[in-house]
PDB file of C-alpha atoms in Angstrom:
ATOM      1  CA  MET Q   1      -0.162   0.006   0.028  1.00 28.00           C
ATOM      2  CA  LEU Q   2       1.249   3.533  -0.706  1.00 27.00           C
ATOM      3  CA  GLN Q   3       3.858   2.403  -3.230  1.00 28.00           C
ATOM      4  CA  ASP Q   4       2.933   5.035  -5.640  1.00 33.00           C
ATOM      5  CA  ILE Q   5       3.647   7.860  -3.286  1.00 29.00           C
ATOM      6  CA  HIS Q   6       6.885   9.852  -3.786  1.00 34.00           C
ATOM      7  CA  ILE Q   7       8.974  10.115  -0.543  1.00 31.00           C
ATOM      8  CA  ASP Q   8      10.625  13.526  -0.400  1.00 42.00           C
ATOM      9  CA  ASN Q   9      13.159  14.763   2.350  1.00 38.00           C
ATOM     10  CA  ASN Q  10      10.544  15.938   4.662  1.00 52.00           C
ATOM     11  CA  ASN Q  11      10.912  13.981   7.657  1.00 55.00           C
ATOM     12  CA  GLN Q  12       7.148  13.941   9.018  1.00 53.00           C
ATOM     13  CA  TYR Q  13       5.956  12.950   5.377  1.00 47.00           C
ATOM     14  CA  SER Q  14       8.461  10.041   5.125  1.00 49.00           C
ATOM     15  CA  LYS Q  15       7.378   8.885   8.715  1.00 49.00           C
ATOM     16  CA  ILE Q  16       3.695   8.557   7.999  1.00 49.00           C
ATOM     17  CA  ILE Q  17       4.471   6.767   4.666  1.00 43.00           C
ATOM     18  CA  THR Q  18       6.778   4.386   6.397  1.00 46.00           C
ATOM     19  CA  VAL Q  19       4.414   3.703   9.247  1.00 46.00           C
ATOM     20  CA  PHE Q  20       1.490   2.923   7.192  1.00 46.00           C
ATOM     21  CA  LYS Q  21       3.191   0.927   4.509  1.00 41.00           C
ATOM     22  CA  CYS Q  22       4.687  -1.321   7.357  1.00 38.00           C
ATOM     23  CA  TYR Q  23       1.273  -1.835   9.004  1.00 38.00           C
ATOM     24  CA  ASP Q  24      -0.715  -2.081   5.931  1.00 38.00           C
ATOM     25  CA  ILE Q  25      -3.782  -0.153   7.319  1.00 37.00           C
ATOM     26  CA  SER Q  26      -6.695  -0.639   5.098  1.00 37.00           C
ATOM     27  CA  LEU Q  27     -10.556  -0.152   4.975  1.00 34.00           C
ATOM     28  CA  TYR Q  28     -13.000  -2.944   5.369  1.00 34.00           C
ATOM     29  CA  ARG Q  29     -15.171  -1.835   2.332  1.00 37.00           C
ATOM     30  CA  ILE Q  30     -18.397  -2.980   3.904  1.00 41.00           C
ATOM     31  CA  ASN Q  31     -17.972  -0.346   6.718  1.00 47.00           C
ATOM     32  CA  GLU Q  32     -17.970   2.573   4.312  1.00 51.00           C
ATOM     33  CA  ILE Q  33     -21.458   3.422   5.690  1.00 58.00           C
ATOM     34  CA  MET Q  34     -20.458   3.250   9.491  1.00 76.00           C
ATOM     35  CA  CYS Q  35     -21.108   6.761  10.832  1.00 93.00           C
ATOM     36  CA  VAL Q  36     -22.021  10.063   9.179  1.00 96.00           C
ATOM     37  CA  VAL Q  37     -20.163  13.384   9.125  1.00 98.00           C
ATOM     38  CA  ALA Q  38     -21.710  16.819   8.189  1.00 98.00           C
ATOM     39  CA  VAL Q  39     -19.573  19.857   7.637  1.00 98.00           C
ATOM     40  CA  VAL Q  40     -21.989  22.776   8.012  1.00 97.00           C
ATOM     41  CA  PRO Q  41     -20.988  26.307   6.771  1.00 95.00           C
ATOM     42  CA  GLN Q  42     -21.932  29.160   9.193  1.00 91.00           C
ATOM     43  CA  ASP Q  43     -24.702  30.241   6.815  1.00 92.00           C
ATOM     44  CA  GLN Q  44     -26.199  26.857   6.585  1.00 95.00           C
ATOM     45  CA  ARG Q  45     -28.281  24.613   8.926  1.00 96.00           C
ATOM     46  CA  LEU Q  46     -29.136  21.060   9.446  1.00 97.00           C
ATOM     47  CA  THR Q  47     -32.652  20.342  10.182  1.00 97.00           C
ATOM     48  CA  LEU Q  48     -34.384  18.261  12.938  1.00 98.00           C
ATOM     49  CA  GLU Q  49     -35.285  15.708  10.377  1.00 96.00           C
ATOM     50  CA  ASP Q  50     -31.676  15.454   9.160  1.00 97.00           C
ATOM     51  CA  PHE Q  51     -30.802  14.605  12.751  1.00 98.00           C
ATOM     52  CA  GLU Q  52     -33.442  12.248  13.220  1.00 97.00           C
ATOM     53  CA  ASP Q  53     -32.505  10.307  10.024  1.00 95.00           C
ATOM     54  CA  MET Q  54     -28.828  10.340  10.585  1.00 96.00           C
ATOM     55  CA  TYR Q  55     -29.152   9.141  14.092  1.00 96.00           C
ATOM     56  CA  SER Q  56     -31.548   6.280  13.110  1.00 92.00           C
ATOM     57  CA  TYR Q  57     -28.712   4.028  11.889  1.00 87.00           C
ATOM     58  CA  ASN Q  58     -25.877   5.940  13.813  1.00 95.00           C
ATOM     59  CA  ASP Q  59     -27.045   6.014  17.328  1.00 96.00           C
ATOM     60  CA  ASP Q  60     -23.746   5.307  19.220  1.00 97.00           C
ATOM     61  CA  GLY Q  61     -22.842   8.881  20.012  1.00 98.00           C
ATOM     62  CA  ILE Q  62     -23.074  12.550  18.707  1.00 98.00           C
ATOM     63  CA  GLY Q  63     -20.429  15.168  18.636  1.00 98.00           C
ATOM     64  CA  PHE Q  64     -19.786  18.704  17.461  1.00 98.00           C
ATOM     65  CA  GLY Q  65     -16.508  20.632  16.734  1.00 97.00           C
ATOM     66  CA  TYR Q  66     -16.518  24.311  16.076  1.00 97.00           C
ATOM     67  CA  ILE Q  67     -14.503  27.508  16.294  1.00 95.00           C
ATOM     68  CA  ARG Q  68     -15.367  29.943  19.163  1.00 91.00           C
ATOM     69  CA  THR Q  69     -13.996  33.336  19.797  1.00 87.00           C
ATOM     70  CA  GLN Q  70     -13.160  33.703  23.472  1.00 82.00           C
ATOM     71  CA  LYS Q  71     -11.302  36.817  24.862  1.00 83.00           C
ATOM     72  CA  ASN Q  72     -10.393  37.905  21.340  1.00 85.00           C
ATOM     73  CA  ARG Q  73      -8.788  34.419  20.660  1.00 90.00           C
ATOM     74  CA  ARG Q  74      -9.998  31.686  18.383  1.00 91.00           C
ATOM     75  CA  ILE Q  75     -10.352  28.312  20.060  1.00 94.00           C
ATOM     76  CA  LEU Q  76     -11.541  24.890  18.865  1.00 96.00           C
ATOM     77  CA  LYS Q  77     -14.350  23.413  21.013  1.00 96.00           C
ATOM     78  CA  VAL Q  78     -15.715  19.833  21.180  1.00 97.00           C
ATOM     79  CA  PHE Q  79     -18.845  18.922  22.663  1.00 95.00           C
ATOM     80  CA  LYS Q  80     -20.165  15.217  22.456  1.00 97.00           C
ATOM     81  CA  SER Q  81     -22.473  12.824  24.349  1.00 98.00           C
ATOM     82  CA  ILE Q  82     -23.785   9.187  24.182  1.00 98.00           C
ATOM     83  CA  LYS Q  83     -26.867  10.156  26.025  1.00 97.00           C
ATOM     84  CA  TRP Q  84     -28.606  12.613  23.663  1.00 97.00           C
ATOM     85  CA  THR Q  85     -31.670  11.845  21.723  1.00 97.00           C
ATOM     86  CA  PRO Q  86     -31.636  13.334  18.433  1.00 98.00           C
ATOM     87  CA  GLN Q  87     -34.171  15.848  19.436  1.00 98.00           C
ATOM     88  CA  LYS Q  88     -31.883  16.929  22.308  1.00 98.00           C
ATOM     89  CA  ALA Q  89     -28.798  16.954  20.046  1.00 98.00           C
ATOM     90  CA  PHE Q  90     -30.719  19.171  17.734  1.00 98.00           C
ATOM     91  CA  GLU Q  91     -31.549  21.424  20.427  1.00 97.00           C
ATOM     92  CA  VAL Q  92     -27.847  21.797  21.551  1.00 96.00           C
ATOM     93  CA  TYR Q  93     -26.722  22.049  18.088  1.00 97.00           C
ATOM     94  CA  THR Q  94     -29.252  25.017  17.234  1.00 96.00           C
ATOM     95  CA  LYS Q  95     -27.905  26.643  20.480  1.00 94.00           C
ATOM     96  CA  ILE Q  96     -24.251  26.580  19.368  1.00 94.00           C
ATOM     97  CA  ALA Q  97     -24.930  27.335  15.744  1.00 93.00           C
ATOM     98  CA  ASN Q  98     -26.826  30.382  16.712  1.00 92.00           C
ATOM     99  CA  LYS Q  99     -23.844  31.759  18.618  1.00 88.00           C
ATOM    100  CA  LEU Q 100     -21.135  31.040  16.122  1.00 84.00           C
ATOM    101  CA  SER Q 101     -19.370  34.030  14.849  1.00 77.00           C
ATOM    102  CA  VAL Q 102     -16.721  32.333  12.747  1.00 75.00           C
ATOM    103  CA  GLY Q 103     -16.255  29.383  10.792  1.00 81.00           C
ATOM    104  CA  PRO Q 104     -18.160  25.893  10.092  1.00 93.00           C
ATOM    105  CA  MET Q 105     -19.319  23.227  12.318  1.00 97.00           C
ATOM    106  CA  VAL Q 106     -18.410  19.580  12.163  1.00 98.00           C
ATOM    107  CA  VAL Q 107     -21.203  17.308  13.184  1.00 98.00           C
ATOM    108  CA  HIS Q 108     -20.771  13.550  13.608  1.00 98.00           C
ATOM    109  CA  PHE Q 109     -23.148  10.654  14.465  1.00 98.00           C
ATOM    110  CA  ARG Q 110     -21.251   7.375  15.290  1.00 97.00           C
ATOM    111  CA  ALA Q 111     -22.135   3.883  14.508  1.00 94.00           C
ATOM    112  CA  LYS Q 112     -19.850   1.709  16.546  1.00 92.00           C
ATOM    113  CA  SER Q 113     -17.482  -0.603  14.458  1.00 87.00           C
ATOM    114  CA  VAL Q 114     -14.325  -0.727  16.850  1.00 89.00           C
ATOM    115  CA  GLY Q 115     -14.199  -0.006  20.549  1.00 92.00           C
ATOM    116  CA  ALA Q 116     -16.763   0.590  23.191  1.00 95.00           C
ATOM    117  CA  VAL Q 117     -19.743   2.871  22.972  1.00 97.00           C
ATOM    118  CA  ASN Q 118     -18.729   5.635  25.141  1.00 97.00           C
ATOM    119  CA  LYS Q 119     -18.235   9.381  25.179  1.00 97.00           C
ATOM    120  CA  GLN Q 120     -14.343   9.069  24.690  1.00 97.00           C
ATOM    121  CA  ASN Q 121     -14.932   7.322  21.324  1.00 97.00           C
ATOM    122  CA  CYS Q 122     -17.353   9.885  19.986  1.00 98.00           C
ATOM    123  CA  HIS Q 123     -15.947  12.384  17.397  1.00 98.00           C
ATOM    124  CA  PRO Q 124     -14.505  14.833  16.851  1.00 98.00           C
ATOM    125  CA  PHE Q 125     -10.957  13.982  18.237  1.00 98.00           C
ATOM    126  CA  ARG Q 126      -8.518  16.423  19.294  1.00 97.00           C
ATOM    127  CA  ILE Q 127      -5.040  16.179  17.474  1.00 96.00           C
ATOM    128  CA  THR Q 128      -3.660  19.399  18.781  1.00 95.00           C
ATOM    129  CA  THR Q 129      -4.904  22.678  20.270  1.00 94.00           C
ATOM    130  CA  ASP Q 130      -5.673  23.940  16.724  1.00 95.00           C
ATOM    131  CA  VAL Q 131      -6.626  20.675  14.977  1.00 97.00           C
ATOM    132  CA  ILE Q 132      -9.650  18.459  15.628  1.00 98.00           C
ATOM    133  CA  MET Q 133     -10.655  15.383  13.296  1.00 98.00           C
ATOM    134  CA  ALA Q 134     -13.912  13.390  12.668  1.00 98.00           C
ATOM    135  CA  HIS Q 135     -13.888  10.068  10.535  1.00 97.00           C
ATOM    136  CA  ASN Q 136     -16.350   7.973   8.524  1.00 96.00           C
ATOM    137  CA  GLY Q 137     -15.305   4.449   7.878  1.00 93.00           C
ATOM    138  CA  THR Q 138     -13.219   1.759   9.450  1.00 90.00           C
ATOM    139  CA  ILE Q 139      -9.402   1.863   9.611  1.00 90.00           C
ATOM    140  CA  THR Q 140      -7.515  -1.527  10.380  1.00 82.00           C
ATOM    141  CA  ILE Q 141      -5.240  -0.806  13.282  1.00 81.00           C
ATOM    142  CA  PRO Q 142      -2.385  -3.050  13.428  1.00 76.00           C
ATOM    143  CA  LYS Q 143      -1.590  -2.766  17.043  1.00 76.00           C
ATOM    144  CA  ILE Q 144      -4.351  -2.006  19.495  1.00 76.00           C
ATOM    145  CA  TYR Q 145      -3.176  -0.359  22.688  1.00 79.00           C
ATOM    146  CA  ASP Q 146      -6.553  -0.093  24.301  1.00 86.00           C
ATOM    147  CA  GLY Q 147      -9.369  -2.521  23.328  1.00 85.00           C
ATOM    148  CA  LEU Q 148     -12.233  -0.090  24.669  1.00 92.00           C
ATOM    149  CA  MET Q 149     -11.022   2.538  22.219  1.00 94.00           C
ATOM    150  CA  SER Q 150     -11.898   2.984  18.690  1.00 95.00           C
ATOM    151  CA  ASP Q 151      -9.925   2.676  15.459  1.00 94.00           C
ATOM    152  CA  THR Q 152     -10.206   6.469  14.931  1.00 95.00           C
ATOM    153  CA  TRP Q 153      -8.966   7.185  18.473  1.00 96.00           C
ATOM    154  CA  HIS Q 154      -5.853   4.941  17.680  1.00 94.00           C
ATOM    155  CA  TYR Q 155      -5.445   6.720  14.314  1.00 95.00           C
ATOM    156  CA  ALA Q 156      -5.630   9.989  16.231  1.00 95.00           C
ATOM    157  CA  GLN Q 157      -2.637   8.842  18.256  1.00 93.00           C
ATOM    158  CA  TYR Q 158      -0.603   7.853  15.300  1.00 91.00           C
ATOM    159  CA  LEU Q 159      -0.974  11.409  13.869  1.00 94.00           C
ATOM    160  CA  LYS Q 160      -0.031  12.914  17.253  1.00 93.00           C
ATOM    161  CA  GLY Q 161       3.112  10.750  17.437  1.00 91.00           C
ATOM    162  CA  ILE Q 162       3.934  11.518  13.921  1.00 91.00           C
ATOM    163  CA  TYR Q 163       3.541  15.092  13.753  1.00 92.00           C
ATOM    164  CA  GLY Q 164       3.267  16.348  17.271  1.00 90.00           C
ATOM    165  CA  GLY Q 165       2.247  20.003  17.711  1.00 90.00           C
ATOM    166  CA  SER Q 166       3.127  20.930  14.186  1.00 93.00           C
ATOM    167  CA  PHE Q 167       0.209  19.029  12.696  1.00 95.00           C
ATOM    168  CA  SER Q 168      -1.667  22.228  11.379  1.00 94.00           C
ATOM    169  CA  LYS Q 169       1.245  23.267   9.450  1.00 93.00           C
ATOM    170  CA  TYR Q 170       1.734  20.100   7.619  1.00 95.00           C
ATOM    171  CA  LEU Q 171      -1.968  19.606   7.011  1.00 95.00           C
ATOM    172  CA  LYS Q 172      -1.880  22.598   4.676  1.00 93.00           C
ATOM    173  CA  GLU Q 173       0.533  20.777   2.422  1.00 95.00           C
ATOM    174  CA  MET Q 174      -0.811  18.726  -0.483  1.00 95.00           C
ATOM    175  CA  ASN Q 175       1.659  15.806  -0.265  1.00 94.00           C
ATOM    176  CA  HIS Q 176       0.725  15.305   3.440  1.00 95.00           C
ATOM    177  CA  GLN Q 177      -2.948  15.285   2.856  1.00 95.00           C
ATOM    178  CA  LEU Q 178      -2.314  12.745   0.097  1.00 94.00           C
ATOM    179  CA  ALA Q 179      -0.175  10.783   2.433  1.00 93.00           C
ATOM    180  CA  ILE Q 180      -2.905  10.925   4.995  1.00 94.00           C
ATOM    181  CA  GLU Q 181      -5.812   9.761   2.554  1.00 92.00           C
ATOM    182  CA  LYS Q 182      -3.950   6.857   1.203  1.00 91.00           C
ATOM    183  CA  SER Q 183      -3.052   5.693   4.584  1.00 90.00           C
ATOM    184  CA  VAL Q 184      -6.691   5.159   5.691  1.00 91.00           C
ATOM    185  CA  GLY Q 185      -7.865   3.694   2.318  1.00 87.00           C
ATOM    186  CA  ASP Q 186      -9.901   4.921  -0.508  1.00 80.00           C
ATOM    187  CA  TYR Q 187     -13.346   4.575   1.145  1.00 86.00           C
ATOM    188  CA  ASN Q 188     -12.624   6.368   4.448  1.00 94.00           C
ATOM    189  CA  LYS Q 189     -13.563   9.902   4.828  1.00 96.00           C
ATOM    190  CA  LEU Q 190     -11.797  12.346   7.254  1.00 97.00           C
ATOM    191  CA  VAL Q 191     -12.426  16.118   8.183  1.00 98.00           C
ATOM    192  CA  PHE Q 192     -10.047  18.286   9.910  1.00 98.00           C
ATOM    193  CA  LEU Q 193     -11.263  21.557  11.521  1.00 98.00           C
ATOM    194  CA  THR Q 194      -8.408  24.058  12.159  1.00 97.00           C
ATOM    195  CA  LEU Q 195      -7.941  27.671  13.268  1.00 95.00           C
ATOM    196  CA  ASP Q 196      -6.525  28.665   9.800  1.00 93.00           C
ATOM    197  CA  GLN Q 197      -8.438  31.845   9.012  1.00 89.00           C
ATOM    198  CA  GLN Q 198      -8.612  31.239   5.113  1.00 90.00           C
ATOM    199  CA  GLU Q 199      -9.169  27.530   4.992  1.00 93.00           C
ATOM    200  CA  PRO Q 200     -10.334  26.224   8.237  1.00 95.00           C
ATOM    201  CA  VAL Q 201     -11.633  22.987   6.771  1.00 97.00           C
ATOM    202  CA  VAL Q 202      -9.659  20.092   5.175  1.00 97.00           C
ATOM    203  CA  THR Q 203     -11.785  17.101   3.915  1.00 97.00           C
ATOM    204  CA  LEU Q 204     -10.017  14.005   2.563  1.00 97.00           C
ATOM    205  CA  GLY Q 205     -11.906  11.172   0.678  1.00 95.00           C
ATOM    206  CA  LYS Q 206     -14.894  11.245  -1.298  1.00 94.00           C
ATOM    207  CA  TRP Q 207     -17.679  13.694   0.173  1.00 96.00           C
ATOM    208  CA  GLU Q 208     -21.249  14.678  -1.108  1.00 96.00           C
ATOM    209  CA  THR Q 209     -22.350  18.247  -0.882  1.00 96.00           C
ATOM    210  CA  ASP Q 210     -26.099  19.102  -0.622  1.00 94.00           C
ATOM    211  CA  LYS Q 211     -27.236  22.747  -0.189  1.00 92.00           C
ATOM    212  CA  GLY Q 212     -23.694  23.861   0.760  1.00 95.00           C
ATOM    213  CA  ILE Q 213     -23.408  21.093   3.327  1.00 97.00           C
ATOM    214  CA  LYS Q 214     -20.777  18.540   2.911  1.00 98.00           C
ATOM    215  CA  PHE Q 215     -21.802  14.929   3.991  1.00 97.00           C
ATOM    216  CA  SER Q 216     -19.327  11.902   4.329  1.00 96.00           C
ATOM    217  CA  ASN Q 217     -22.261   9.860   3.033  1.00 94.00           C
ATOM    218  CA  THR Q 218     -26.036  10.040   2.156  1.00 92.00           C
ATOM    219  CA  TYR Q 219     -26.774   6.225   3.080  1.00 87.00           C
ATOM    220  CA  TRP Q 220     -28.811   7.390   6.029  1.00 84.00           C
ATOM    221  CA  ARG Q 221     -31.093   9.104   3.356  1.00 83.00           C
ATOM    222  CA  GLU Q 222     -31.312   6.098   1.180  1.00 73.00           C
ATOM    223  CA  ILE Q 223     -32.036   3.594   4.092  1.00 63.00           C
ATOM    224  CA  MET Q 224     -34.711   5.871   5.468  1.00 60.00           C
ATOM    225  CA  ASN Q 225     -36.408   6.076   2.082  1.00 63.00           C
ATOM    226  CA  GLU Q 226     -35.882   2.340   1.351  1.00 57.00           C
ATOM    227  CA  ASN Q 227     -36.268   0.976   5.020  1.00 52.00           C
ATOM    228  CA  ILE Q 228     -33.033  -1.331   4.399  1.00 46.00           C
ATOM    229  CA  ASP Q 229     -31.981  -3.211   7.306  1.00 47.00           C
ATOM    230  CA  ILE Q 230     -28.228  -3.272   8.105  1.00 41.00           C
ATOM    231  CA  VAL Q 231     -26.572  -5.872   9.970  1.00 39.00           C
ATOM    232  CA  CYS Q 232     -23.121  -5.057  11.511  1.00 32.00           C
TER     233      CYS Q 232
END
């Protein structure tokens, strides 16, 4: 895997290529539909119906990530729970969205594939003080450090270990985006929310856009329309 990527002299880039070539991280194709992520611009809104439909097949936790201005500083906030009903989550979402002064909001509905159902496994995950990440799919993790934690949690630890506090700088570079995208496999979708004022959002993988909102998948709409059962 990743044999087609040119390795340059950048140390962090070489590290991520080496780590994931060695571990052969890949996606189980069947789990492409696991979870759903929405990237909502400041001037757009999800509806209560969206929340109810996304929750119907992704009810193992809900999380929000957003940029907030606090004492003239921009900070990243993460708010998540495994106890919310879709109605309660929509209420929380609306309150946050109405107060946002800058940037988009990342909304994640989890369907468990790896790890326990707990608040710690809800997305988004904080990589650094200026980068958070949410994920749709399943990443094969070669070495499980904590059986209760999810594949995405483990992947976030890999990114922290490889890039450290400089991740936001490298994330802007196309070769690093390509390396990260290739490392998780073609069918995984990742979104990174950063404090960059020009381009705060980096999405990797194949996303769908509807009325200005990016979705990692729209299977939840197809499932609700066709009443299909999923066995995981």
